[in-house]
């Protein structure tokens, strides 16, 4: 997610903006820029790369004079990292400048309308559309101009706005992306989060969706979506800077677990059209090309591989195309039967994993078409793929992936139904039902997140364990793989995931009185089979936690503990049942006092073989 800072006061703005952007670096970014308004003129400096490049470009801000301005660190979603795609963006005549955090879902339509009116675009971003709309809607009244503009936008946006015709104001708007207004004796600020302003003030207004604020050097006015002035409660932030970076959560991992509903919504909403069709930007695969593929190979590592295991079940069931899923480091050293009739699906949060990149290159060398699902725009894997589908999870700081994993799952579901629809293998009713359930997924996940305290209470029993086993069948097995990895990689408790039906072929010899077994039993058509596996381990003294759908009372008769989860479309259950497992791993690690965000021996992106 991008970072926004704005200031208007008595001091030079540029150094303050650069300092604020420095505080926002932790959010992850690929480019940065600032705009300064002085004597009715906006000057902009922006560049791809680290903040230091921008800093040097404007001599630490000393060459930029003015006491009002806005700044931005960009996490690319639309348009690769580049100077031109960096924010701020300006309108046609240059009289408006804007910075944006969020995704404008209808930007393509708006861009075409603006181009039809002769607008020329300097960037590939969705944000630049807003700058041009401000000019198109300019009434001379800044508030009214902004209201008319945001009325045309669909999606999420936190905006910082400068207007050359309003030299004594900076404006901001909040809709589904966080934004605060901060007040100090020396001037007033806007920021994506409080870390950027803590060196100056702890007094803030927390803007709510639809609210617009106009900041002057000595006062701030806030308006609701209808344009009526409102009084906001002035809050005082007591967090430390470290706590503020985590949004008040103790660890980035918990913050990112809690961000999953919003990350999933950001990833799927722009891809489900008003007509109920799936719109996969970044894919140029024609129906004929899809029909020509004999097999799909899914290649990835770690949690991304676990998404691939889900993908095999889902794509084969929905699109009826054979799917092989392979650990990337294994694929590249076997003699894979990949050729021009193969579609290779690469999954990677970082887009830089060496094993996965090598597997991509191996597949391409054999003539395969490569589609990747990546979280980092412009990453190496993205740039070497024929087609790219981006997850819009925002930067994931914690080494243990959660929101990136969850958004990858949702793109797998969309891709499966997209292919099935293209090949005429899914009826309209089924497609509509599935997409409605997908759209409802964030709310279903939120219900589980609201039960985090109960999961924490249970997890505290795990922290004394030396071993844990996660079992399941079909999609439950795929989630068991991820559940096991989440626990072991951050709590250091030895853990294994097993296909429940496979346990009796050897590993059940490890089950003894007191052994902890988590049985994932959300695949309803196989529930009875999983119950018999629960009985098997119970008979040998295991302590069993069962995760299953609400209303499945039979589970309670078999397991020692049951965690009930909401229902959703059967093929989307991995997105639901993984959430208590993420929390279980997190709270077990917390109870053991582990370094949760930076576990020993691990890196966020494994760029070595
Ligand atoms: C997941 O929690 C781990 N950090 C790790 O398994 C990770 O999923 C794997 O290294 C793949 O990374 P990528 O998605 O960036 O390619």
Coordinates of C-alpha atoms and ligand atoms in Angstrom, one line a residue:
X1 CA 0.0 0.0 0.0
X2 CA 1.2 3.5 -0.7
X3 CA 2.1 6.2 1.8
X4 CA 0.8 9.7 1.9
X5 CA 2.0 12.8 3.7
X6 CA 0.9 16.4 3.4
X7 CA 1.8 19.6 5.3
X8 CA 0.7 23.2 5.3
X9 CA 2.2 25.6 7.9
X10 CA 4.8 28.2 8.7
X11 CA 7.9 26.2 7.8
X12 CA 9.4 25.0 4.5
X13 CA 7.3 21.9 3.5
X14 CA 9.8 19.9 1.5
X15 CA 12.1 18.7 4.3
X16 CA 9.0 17.9 6.4
X17 CA 7.5 15.9 3.6
X18 CA 10.7 14.0 3.0
X19 CA 11.0 13.2 6.7
X20 CA 7.4 12.0 6.7
X21 CA 8.0 9.7 3.7
X22 CA 11.1 8.3 5.5
X23 CA 8.8 7.3 8.4
X24 CA 6.5 5.6 5.9
X25 CA 9.3 3.6 4.3
X26 CA 8.4 0.6 6.4
X27 CA 5.2 0.2 4.4
X28 CA 7.2 -0.9 1.4
X29 CA 7.5 1.1 -1.8
X30 CA 9.1 1.3 -5.2
X31 CA 9.1 5.1 -5.9
X32 CA 8.5 8.4 -4.2
X33 CA 7.7 12.0 -5.0
X34 CA 6.6 15.4 -3.6
X35 CA 4.7 18.4 -4.8
X36 CA 5.1 21.9 -3.3
X37 CA 2.7 24.8 -3.8
X38 CA 4.3 28.2 -3.6
X39 CA 3.0 31.6 -5.0
X40 CA 0.2 29.8 -6.9
X41 CA 2.5 27.4 -8.6
X42 CA 3.0 23.6 -8.1
X43 CA 6.4 22.1 -8.5
X44 CA 6.8 18.3 -8.5
X45 CA 9.8 16.1 -8.0
X46 CA 9.5 12.3 -8.2
X47 CA 11.5 9.2 -9.0
X48 CA 11.5 5.5 -9.2
X49 CA 13.6 3.7 -6.5
X50 CA 14.6 4.5 -2.9
X51 CA 13.8 7.7 -1.2
X52 CA 17.4 8.7 -1.2
X53 CA 17.3 9.2 -5.0
X54 CA 14.5 11.7 -4.6
X55 CA 16.3 13.3 -1.6
X56 CA 19.4 13.8 -3.7
X57 CA 17.4 15.0 -6.7
X58 CA 16.1 18.0 -4.6
X59 CA 19.1 18.5 -2.4
X60 CA 17.2 17.3 0.7
X61 CA 14.3 19.6 -0.1
X62 CA 16.4 22.8 0.1
X63 CA 15.8 23.5 -3.6
X64 CA 12.1 23.3 -3.2
X65 CA 10.6 26.4 -1.6
X66 CA 7.1 26.5 -0.3
X67 CA 5.2 25.9 2.9
X68 CA 2.4 23.7 1.5
X69 CA 2.8 20.3 -0.2
X70 CA 2.1 16.7 -0.5
X71 CA 4.3 13.6 -0.7
X72 CA 3.9 9.9 -1.6
X73 CA 5.7 6.6 -1.5
X74 CA 4.3 4.3 -4.2
X75 CA 3.6 0.5 -4.0
X76 CA 2.8 -0.2 -7.6
X77 CA -0.6 -1.7 -8.6
X78 CA -1.3 -0.2 -12.0
X79 CA 1.8 0.4 -14.1
X80 CA 5.3 -0.7 -13.3
X81 CA 7.6 1.3 -11.0
X82 CA 8.9 4.2 -13.1
X83 CA 9.5 8.0 -12.8
X84 CA 6.4 8.6 -14.9
X85 CA 4.2 6.3 -12.8
X86 CA 5.4 7.8 -9.5
X87 CA 3.1 10.2 -7.7
X88 CA 2.2 13.1 -7.5
X89 CA 0.3 13.2 -10.7
X90 CA -1.0 16.5 -12.2
X91 CA -3.9 17.5 -14.3
X92 CA -3.9 18.6 -17.9
X93 CA -3.0 22.2 -17.3
X94 CA -1.0 21.3 -14.2
X95 CA -3.2 23.3 -11.8
X96 CA -4.1 20.2 -9.7
X97 CA -1.6 17.8 -8.2
X98 CA -2.6 14.6 -6.4
X99 CA -1.3 11.6 -4.5
X100 CA -3.4 8.5 -4.0
X101 CA -3.4 5.3 -1.9
X102 CA -5.9 2.6 -3.1
X103 CA -7.3 1.2 -6.4
X104 CA -9.8 3.0 -8.7
X105 CA -11.7 0.0 -10.1
X106 CA -13.4 2.0 -12.9
X107 CA -10.3 3.8 -14.0
X108 CA -10.2 2.3 -17.5
X109 CA -13.7 3.6 -18.3
X110 CA -12.9 7.0 -16.9
X111 CA -9.6 7.1 -18.7
X112 CA -11.2 6.3 -22.1
X113 CA -13.8 9.1 -21.5
X114 CA -11.1 11.6 -20.7
X115 CA -9.1 10.6 -23.7
X116 CA -12.1 11.0 -25.9
X117 CA -12.1 14.6 -24.7
X118 CA -8.5 15.0 -25.7
X119 CA -6.8 14.2 -22.4
X120 CA -3.3 13.0 -22.8
X121 CA -1.9 10.7 -20.1
X122 CA 1.7 10.8 -18.9
X123 CA 1.4 7.6 -16.9
X124 CA -0.2 4.1 -16.8
X125 CA -1.7 4.7 -13.4
X126 CA -5.3 4.7 -12.2
X127 CA -4.4 7.8 -10.1
X128 CA -3.8 10.2 -13.0
X129 CA -7.4 9.8 -14.0
X130 CA -8.4 11.6 -10.7
X131 CA -6.1 14.5 -11.5
X132 CA -7.7 15.1 -14.9
X133 CA -11.2 14.7 -13.4
X134 CA -10.5 17.4 -10.9
X135 CA -9.7 19.8 -13.7
X136 CA -12.7 18.6 -15.7
X137 CA -15.0 19.2 -12.7
X138 CA -13.3 22.4 -11.5
X139 CA -16.0 24.8 -10.3
X140 CA -13.6 27.2 -8.6
X141 CA -14.8 25.9 -5.3
X142 CA -12.3 23.3 -4.1
X143 CA -14.7 21.3 -1.9
X144 CA -17.4 21.1 -4.7
X145 CA -14.8 20.2 -7.3
X146 CA -13.6 17.3 -5.1
X147 CA -17.1 16.2 -4.3
X148 CA -18.0 16.0 -8.0
X149 CA -14.8 14.1 -8.8
X150 CA -15.1 11.5 -6.1
X151 CA -18.7 10.9 -7.0
X152 CA -17.4 9.4 -10.3
X153 CA -14.9 7.1 -8.6
X154 CA -15.5 3.4 -7.8
X155 CA -12.9 1.6 -5.5
X156 CA -10.7 2.7 -2.7
X157 CA -8.8 6.0 -2.3
X158 CA -7.1 8.2 0.2
X159 CA -6.2 11.4 -1.7
X160 CA -3.9 14.3 -1.0
X161 CA -4.7 17.3 -3.3
X162 CA -3.1 20.6 -4.2
X163 CA -4.7 23.3 -6.4
X164 CA -2.8 26.3 -7.8
X165 CA -5.9 28.4 -7.4
X166 CA -6.1 27.6 -3.7
X167 CA -2.5 28.4 -2.5
X168 CA -3.5 28.5 1.1
X169 CA -5.1 25.1 1.3
X170 CA -4.3 21.4 0.9
X171 CA -7.2 19.0 0.6
X172 CA -7.7 15.3 1.4
X173 CA -10.4 12.7 0.9
X174 CA -10.8 9.2 2.5
X175 CA -12.7 6.3 1.1
X176 CA -11.7 2.7 2.1
X177 CA -8.0 3.6 2.4
X178 CA -6.8 5.0 5.8
X179 CA -6.1 8.7 6.1
X180 CA -5.6 11.0 9.1
X181 CA -5.4 14.7 9.6
X182 CA -2.9 15.9 12.3
X183 CA -2.9 19.3 14.0
X184 CA 0.1 21.1 15.5
X185 CA 1.0 24.6 16.4
X186 CA 3.4 24.8 13.5
X187 CA 0.9 23.7 10.9
X188 CA -1.4 20.9 9.8
X189 CA -0.8 17.5 8.2
X190 CA -2.4 14.7 6.3
X191 CA -0.9 11.2 6.5
X192 CA -1.7 7.5 5.7
X193 CA -0.8 6.7 9.3
X194 CA 0.4 8.4 12.4
X195 CA 4.0 7.3 12.1
X196 CA 4.6 10.1 9.6
X197 CA 3.5 12.9 11.9
X198 CA 4.5 11.6 15.4
X199 CA 7.7 13.8 15.4
X200 CA 5.5 16.8 15.2
X201 CA 2.2 16.0 16.9
X202 CA 0.0 13.3 18.5
X203 CA -3.3 15.1 17.9
X204 CA -5.3 13.7 15.0
X205 CA -8.7 13.5 13.4
X206 CA -9.3 10.0 12.1
X207 CA -11.2 10.6 8.8
X208 CA -14.1 8.2 8.0
X209 CA -15.2 7.0 4.6
X210 CA -16.5 9.8 2.4
X211 CA -15.1 12.6 4.5
X212 CA -13.2 15.5 2.9
X213 CA -10.8 17.8 4.8
X214 CA -9.5 21.3 3.8
X215 CA -6.4 22.2 5.7
X216 CA -5.1 25.8 6.1
X217 CA -2.1 26.9 8.1
X218 CA -4.1 27.7 11.2
X219 CA -7.3 25.6 10.9
X220 CA -8.9 22.5 9.5
X221 CA -12.4 22.0 8.2
X222 CA -13.9 18.6 7.7
X223 CA -17.0 17.8 5.6
X224 CA -19.1 14.7 5.2
X225 CA -19.8 13.1 1.9
X226 CA -22.9 15.4 1.4
X227 CA -20.6 18.4 1.8
X228 CA -21.9 19.4 5.2
X229 CA -19.3 20.7 7.7
X230 CA -18.9 18.2 10.7
X231 CA -17.1 18.3 14.0
X232 CA -14.5 15.6 14.4
X233 CA -13.3 14.2 17.8
X234 CA -9.7 15.2 18.3
X235 CA -7.8 12.1 19.4
X236 CA -4.4 11.8 21.0
X237 CA -2.1 9.0 19.9
X238 CA -0.3 7.3 22.7
X239 CA 1.4 4.6 20.6
X240 CA 5.2 4.4 20.2
X241 CA 6.5 4.8 16.6
X242 CA 7.2 1.0 16.5
X243 CA 3.5 0.3 17.5
X244 CA 2.3 2.9 15.1
X245 CA 4.1 1.2 12.2
X246 CA 2.1 -1.9 13.0
X247 CA -1.2 0.0 13.2
X248 CA -1.3 -0.7 16.9
X249 CA -0.9 -4.4 16.5
X250 CA 2.0 -6.1 18.3
X251 CA 3.4 -7.7 15.2
X252 CA 3.2 -7.1 11.4
X253 CA 2.0 -10.7 11.1
X254 CA -1.1 -10.0 13.2
X255 CA -1.7 -6.7 11.3
X256 CA -1.5 -8.6 8.0
X257 CA -3.8 -11.4 9.2
X258 CA -6.3 -8.7 10.2
X259 CA -5.9 -7.0 6.8
X260 CA -7.0 -10.1 4.9
X261 CA -10.7 -9.0 4.3
X262 CA -9.6 -5.7 2.8
X263 CA -6.7 -7.3 0.8
X264 CA -9.1 -10.0 -0.6
X265 CA -11.7 -7.3 -1.5
X266 CA -9.1 -5.2 -3.2
X267 CA -7.9 -8.2 -5.2
X268 CA -11.3 -9.6 -6.4
X269 CA -13.6 -6.6 -6.6
X270 CA -12.0 -5.0 -9.7
X271 CA -12.1 -8.4 -11.4
X272 CA -15.8 -9.1 -11.2
X273 CA -17.7 -7.0 -13.7
X274 CA -21.2 -5.5 -13.0
X275 CA -22.5 -8.0 -15.6
X276 CA -21.3 -10.8 -13.4
X277 CA -18.4 -11.8 -15.7
X278 CA -14.9 -12.2 -14.6
X279 CA -12.5 -9.6 -15.9
X280 CA -8.9 -10.7 -15.6
X281 CA -6.7 -7.7 -16.6
X282 CA -3.2 -8.7 -17.5
X283 CA -4.3 -11.9 -19.3
X284 CA -4.2 -12.0 -23.1
X285 CA -5.1 -15.7 -23.3
X286 CA -7.7 -16.2 -26.0
X287 CA -10.4 -18.9 -25.8
X288 CA -8.6 -20.8 -28.6
X289 CA -5.3 -20.7 -26.7
X290 CA -7.1 -21.9 -23.6
X291 CA -8.6 -24.8 -25.6
X292 CA -5.2 -25.7 -26.9
X293 CA -3.6 -26.3 -23.5
X294 CA -3.4 -30.0 -22.6
X295 CA -2.2 -29.5 -19.1
X296 CA -1.6 -26.8 -16.5
X297 CA 1.5 -26.9 -14.3
X298 CA 1.5 -24.9 -11.1
X299 CA 5.0 -24.2 -9.8
X300 CA 5.9 -22.4 -6.6
X301 CA 7.6 -22.7 -3.2
X302 CA 6.5 -22.8 0.4
X303 CA 3.1 -21.2 1.1
X304 CA 2.7 -20.3 -2.6
X305 CA 3.1 -24.0 -3.4
X306 CA 0.3 -24.8 -0.9
X307 CA -1.8 -22.4 -2.9
X308 CA -0.9 -24.5 -5.9
X309 CA -2.1 -27.6 -4.2
X310 CA -5.5 -25.9 -3.7
X311 CA -5.3 -24.8 -7.3
X312 CA -5.0 -28.4 -8.5
X313 CA -8.3 -29.4 -6.8
X314 CA -10.2 -26.3 -7.8
X315 CA -9.0 -25.9 -11.4
X316 CA -9.5 -29.6 -12.2
X317 CA -13.0 -29.6 -10.7
X318 CA -14.2 -26.4 -12.3
X319 CA -12.3 -26.1 -15.6
X320 CA -11.8 -29.9 -16.2
X321 CA -8.2 -29.4 -17.3
X322 CA -5.5 -31.8 -15.9
X323 CA -3.3 -29.9 -13.4
X324 CA 0.1 -30.9 -12.1
X325 CA 1.4 -29.0 -9.1
X326 CA 5.1 -29.1 -8.3
X327 CA 7.6 -27.6 -5.9
X328 CA 9.6 -25.3 -8.1
X329 CA 13.0 -26.6 -6.8
X330 CA 11.9 -30.1 -7.8
X331 CA 10.4 -29.3 -11.1
X332 CA 13.5 -27.7 -12.5
X333 CA 15.6 -30.8 -12.0
X334 CA 13.3 -33.5 -13.2
X335 CA 12.7 -33.9 -16.9
X336 CA 9.3 -32.1 -17.0
X337 CA 7.0 -33.0 -19.8
X338 CA 6.3 -29.3 -20.6
X339 CA 5.9 -28.0 -24.1
X340 CA 3.9 -25.4 -26.1
X341 CA 0.7 -27.1 -25.2
X342 CA 1.4 -26.4 -21.5
X343 CA 0.1 -23.5 -19.4
X344 CA 2.5 -22.9 -16.5
X345 CA 1.1 -21.0 -13.6
X346 CA 3.8 -19.5 -11.4
X347 CA 2.8 -18.3 -7.9
X348 CA 5.0 -16.0 -5.9
X349 CA 4.4 -13.2 -3.4
X350 CA 7.8 -11.6 -3.8
X351 CA 8.3 -12.4 -7.5
X352 CA 12.0 -12.9 -6.7
X353 CA 12.2 -16.5 -5.3
X354 CA 15.2 -18.0 -7.0
X355 CA 13.8 -21.6 -7.3
X356 CA 10.5 -20.3 -8.7
X357 CA 12.3 -18.0 -11.2
X358 CA 14.5 -20.9 -12.3
X359 CA 11.4 -23.1 -12.8
X360 CA 9.8 -20.3 -14.8
X361 CA 12.8 -20.1 -17.1
X362 CA 12.9 -23.9 -17.5
X363 CA 9.3 -24.0 -18.5
X364 CA 9.8 -21.1 -21.0
X365 CA 12.8 -22.9 -22.5
X366 CA 10.5 -25.8 -23.2
X367 CA 7.9 -23.6 -25.0
X368 CA 5.3 -23.3 -22.3
X369 CA 3.1 -20.2 -21.9
X370 CA 3.7 -18.7 -18.5
X371 CA 1.1 -16.9 -16.4
X372 CA 2.1 -15.7 -13.0
X373 CA 0.3 -14.6 -9.8
X374 CA 2.5 -12.1 -8.0
X375 CA 2.2 -9.5 -5.3
X376 CA 5.1 -7.2 -6.3
X377 CA 4.5 -5.2 -9.4
X378 CA 7.5 -5.2 -11.8
X379 CA 9.3 -8.1 -10.0
X380 CA 11.5 -10.4 -11.9
X381 CA 9.0 -13.2 -12.2
X382 CA 6.3 -10.7 -13.3
X383 CA 8.6 -9.2 -15.9
X384 CA 9.5 -12.6 -17.4
X385 CA 6.0 -14.0 -17.5
X386 CA 3.8 -13.8 -20.6
X387 CA 0.8 -12.8 -18.5
X388 CA 0.6 -11.5 -14.9
X389 CA -2.2 -11.4 -12.4
X390 CA -1.4 -9.2 -9.5
X391 CA -2.6 -9.8 -6.0
X392 CA -3.4 -6.4 -4.4
X393 CA -2.5 -7.4 -0.9
X394 CA -0.1 -4.5 -0.4
X395 CA 3.3 -4.9 1.0
X396 CA 3.7 -8.0 3.3
X397 CA 6.3 -7.2 5.9
X398 CA 6.1 -10.3 8.1
X399 CA 8.3 -13.2 6.8
X400 CA 5.4 -15.6 7.4
X401 CA 2.9 -14.9 4.6
X402 CA -0.8 -14.6 5.4
X403 CA -2.6 -11.9 3.3
X404 CA -0.6 -12.6 0.2
X405 CA -1.4 -16.4 0.5
X406 CA -5.1 -15.5 0.9
X407 CA -5.2 -13.2 -2.0
X408 CA -3.4 -15.8 -4.2
X409 CA -6.1 -18.3 -3.3
X410 CA -8.8 -15.9 -4.5
X411 CA -7.0 -15.4 -7.8
X412 CA -6.9 -19.2 -8.2
X413 CA -10.6 -19.4 -7.7
X414 CA -11.2 -16.5 -10.3
X415 CA -8.8 -18.1 -12.8
X416 CA -10.5 -21.5 -12.5
X417 CA -13.9 -20.0 -13.2
X418 CA -12.5 -17.7 -15.9
X419 CA -11.1 -20.7 -17.8
X420 CA -14.2 -22.8 -17.2
X421 CA -16.4 -19.9 -18.5
X422 CA -14.2 -19.4 -21.5
X423 CA -14.4 -23.1 -22.3
X424 CA -18.2 -23.2 -21.7
X425 CA -17.7 -25.6 -18.8
X426 CA -19.7 -23.7 -16.2
X427 CA -23.3 -22.6 -16.4
X428 CA -24.3 -19.0 -15.7
X429 CA -26.2 -19.9 -12.5
X430 CA -23.2 -21.7 -11.0
X431 CA -20.8 -18.9 -12.0
X432 CA -23.1 -16.3 -10.5
X433 CA -23.5 -18.2 -7.2
X434 CA -19.7 -18.8 -6.9
X435 CA -18.9 -15.1 -7.6
X436 CA -21.5 -14.0 -5.1
X437 CA -19.9 -16.3 -2.5
X438 CA -16.5 -15.0 -3.4
X439 CA -17.6 -11.4 -2.9
X440 CA -18.9 -12.4 0.5
X441 CA -15.6 -14.0 1.5
X442 CA -14.1 -11.0 3.3
X443 CA -17.1 -10.7 5.6
X444 CA -17.0 -14.4 6.4
X445 CA -13.3 -14.1 7.2
X446 CA -14.0 -11.1 9.4
X447 CA -16.3 -13.3 11.5
X448 CA -13.3 -15.6 12.3
X449 CA -11.0 -12.7 13.0
X450 CA -13.5 -11.4 15.5
X451 CA -13.0 -14.7 17.4
X452 CA -9.2 -14.2 17.7
X453 CA -9.3 -14.0 21.5
X454 CA -10.8 -17.6 21.7
X455 CA -8.1 -18.9 19.4
X456 CA -5.4 -17.1 21.4
X457 CA -6.7 -18.9 24.5
X458 CA -6.6 -22.3 22.8
X459 CA -3.2 -21.6 21.3
X460 CA -1.7 -21.0 24.7
X461 CA -2.1 -24.7 25.4
X462 CA 0.1 -25.5 22.3
X463 CA 3.1 -23.5 23.3
X464 CA 4.4 -26.4 25.4
X465 CA 4.1 -29.0 22.6
X466 CA 7.1 -30.5 20.9
X467 CA 5.1 -31.9 18.0
X468 CA 1.9 -31.2 16.2
X469 CA 0.1 -32.9 13.3
X470 CA -2.3 -31.4 10.8
X471 CA -4.5 -33.8 8.8
X472 CA -7.2 -33.4 6.2
X473 CA -8.5 -34.8 2.9
X474 CA -8.8 -33.1 -0.5
X475 CA -8.8 -29.3 0.1
X476 CA -8.5 -29.8 3.8
X477 CA -5.2 -31.5 3.1
X478 CA -4.0 -28.5 1.1
X479 CA -4.8 -26.2 4.0
X480 CA -3.2 -28.6 6.5
X481 CA 0.1 -28.1 4.6
X482 CA -0.2 -24.3 5.1
X483 CA -1.4 -24.7 8.7
X484 CA 1.6 -26.8 9.6
X485 CA 4.0 -24.4 8.0
X486 CA 2.5 -21.4 9.7
X487 CA 2.9 -23.1 13.1
X488 CA 6.4 -24.5 12.7
X489 CA 8.0 -21.5 10.9
X490 CA 7.2 -19.0 13.6
X491 CA 6.8 -21.1 16.8
X492 CA 9.6 -23.6 16.0
X493 CA 7.2 -26.4 17.2
X494 CA 7.9 -29.5 15.0
X495 CA 4.8 -30.0 12.9
X496 CA 3.7 -32.2 10.0
X497 CA 0.8 -32.1 7.6
X498 CA -0.6 -35.4 6.4
X499 CA -3.3 -36.5 4.0
X500 CA -5.7 -38.0 6.6
X501 CA -6.1 -41.2 4.7
X502 CA -2.4 -41.7 4.5
X503 CA -1.7 -41.5 8.2
X504 CA -2.4 -45.2 8.7
X505 CA 0.4 -46.0 6.2
X506 CA 3.1 -45.3 8.7
X507 CA 3.1 -41.9 10.4
X508 CA 0.3 -43.0 12.8
X509 CA 3.1 -44.9 14.7
X510 CA 4.1 -41.5 16.0
X511 CA 0.7 -40.8 17.6
X512 CA 0.8 -41.5 21.4
X513 CA -1.2 -40.2 24.4
X514 CA -1.3 -36.5 24.4
X515 CA -0.1 -36.0 20.8
X516 CA -1.8 -32.9 19.3
X517 CA -3.6 -33.4 16.1
X518 CA -5.6 -30.7 14.2
X519 CA -8.1 -32.3 11.9
X520 CA -9.4 -30.0 9.2
X521 CA -12.9 -31.3 8.3
X522 CA -14.4 -28.7 6.0
X523 CA -14.8 -30.9 2.9
X524 CA -18.3 -31.9 3.7
X525 CA -18.6 -34.8 1.3
X526 CA -15.5 -36.4 3.0
X527 CA -16.4 -35.5 6.5
X528 CA -17.3 -39.1 7.6
X529 CA -13.9 -40.3 6.2
X530 CA -12.1 -37.6 8.2
X531 CA -14.1 -38.5 11.3
X532 CA -12.8 -42.1 11.0
X533 CA -9.3 -40.7 10.9
X534 CA -10.1 -38.7 14.0
X535 CA -11.2 -41.9 15.7
X536 CA -7.9 -43.6 14.6
X537 CA -5.7 -41.0 16.3
X538 CA -8.1 -40.6 19.3
X539 CA -7.8 -44.4 19.8
X540 CA -4.1 -43.9 20.3
X541 CA -4.5 -41.1 22.8
X542 CA -4.3 -38.0 20.6
X543 CA -5.7 -34.6 21.7
X544 CA -7.8 -33.6 18.7
X545 CA -8.8 -30.1 17.5
X546 CA -11.3 -30.3 14.7
X547 CA -12.0 -27.3 12.4
X548 CA -15.3 -27.7 10.6
X549 CA -18.4 -25.7 9.4
X550 CA -20.9 -24.2 11.9
X551 CA -23.7 -26.6 12.5
X552 CA -21.6 -29.7 12.0
X553 CA -22.4 -31.0 15.5
X554 CA -21.1 -34.5 14.8
X555 CA -17.6 -33.2 15.1
X556 CA -18.1 -32.3 18.7
X557 CA -18.8 -35.9 19.5
X558 CA -15.5 -37.0 18.1
X559 CA -12.9 -34.3 18.8
X560 CA -11.7 -32.9 22.1
X561 CA -12.0 -29.3 20.8
X562 CA -13.9 -27.9 17.8
X563 CA -13.5 -24.6 16.1
X564 CA -16.5 -23.8 14.0
X565 CA -16.1 -21.7 10.9
X566 CA -18.7 -20.0 8.6
X567 CA -19.8 -21.8 5.4
X568 CA -18.9 -20.6 1.9
X569 CA -18.8 -22.1 -1.6
X570 CA -17.2 -25.5 -1.0
X571 CA -14.2 -24.8 -3.2
X572 CA -13.5 -21.6 -1.4
X573 CA -13.4 -23.2 2.1
X574 CA -9.5 -23.1 2.2
X575 CA -9.8 -19.3 2.5
X576 CA -12.0 -19.7 5.5
X577 CA -10.4 -22.6 7.4
X578 CA -6.8 -21.3 7.0
X579 CA -7.6 -18.2 9.1
X580 CA -7.9 -19.9 12.5
X581 CA -4.8 -21.9 11.6
X582 CA -2.9 -18.6 10.9
X583 CA -4.0 -17.3 14.2
X584 CA -3.2 -20.6 16.0
X585 CA 0.4 -20.4 14.7
X586 CA 0.7 -16.7 15.6
X587 CA -0.6 -17.0 19.1
X588 CA 1.4 -20.2 19.8
X589 CA 4.6 -18.4 18.7
X590 CA 3.6 -15.4 20.8
X591 CA 3.1 -17.6 23.8
X592 CA 6.6 -19.0 23.3
X593 CA 8.1 -15.5 23.0
X594 CA 9.4 -16.1 19.4
X595 CA 10.5 -13.4 17.0
X596 CA 7.3 -13.6 15.0
X597 CA 8.0 -11.2 12.2
X598 CA 11.6 -12.3 11.7
X599 CA 11.8 -16.1 12.5
X600 CA 15.3 -17.5 12.8
X601 CA 16.9 -18.8 9.6
X602 CA 14.2 -17.4 7.3
X603 CA 14.1 -14.5 4.8
X604 CA 11.0 -12.8 3.3
X605 CA 12.2 -13.5 -0.2
X606 CA 14.5 -16.5 -0.8
X607 CA 16.6 -15.2 -3.6
X608 CA 19.2 -18.0 -3.4
X609 CA 18.9 -21.7 -4.4
Ligands
LIG1 C1 5.7 -18.6 3.9 O1 5.2 -18.2 5.2 C2 7.2 -18.6 3.8 N1 7.7 -17.4 4.3 C3 7.7 -19.1 2.5 O2 7.3 -20.5 2.4 C4 7.3 -18.4 1.2 O3 5.9 -18.7 1.0 C5 8.1 -19.0 0.1 O4 9.5 -18.7 0.3 C6 7.7 -18.5 -1.3 O5 7.9 -17.1 -1.4 P1 7.3 -16.3 -2.6 O6 5.8 -16.5 -2.5 O7 7.8 -14.9 -2.4 O8 7.8 -16.9 -3.9

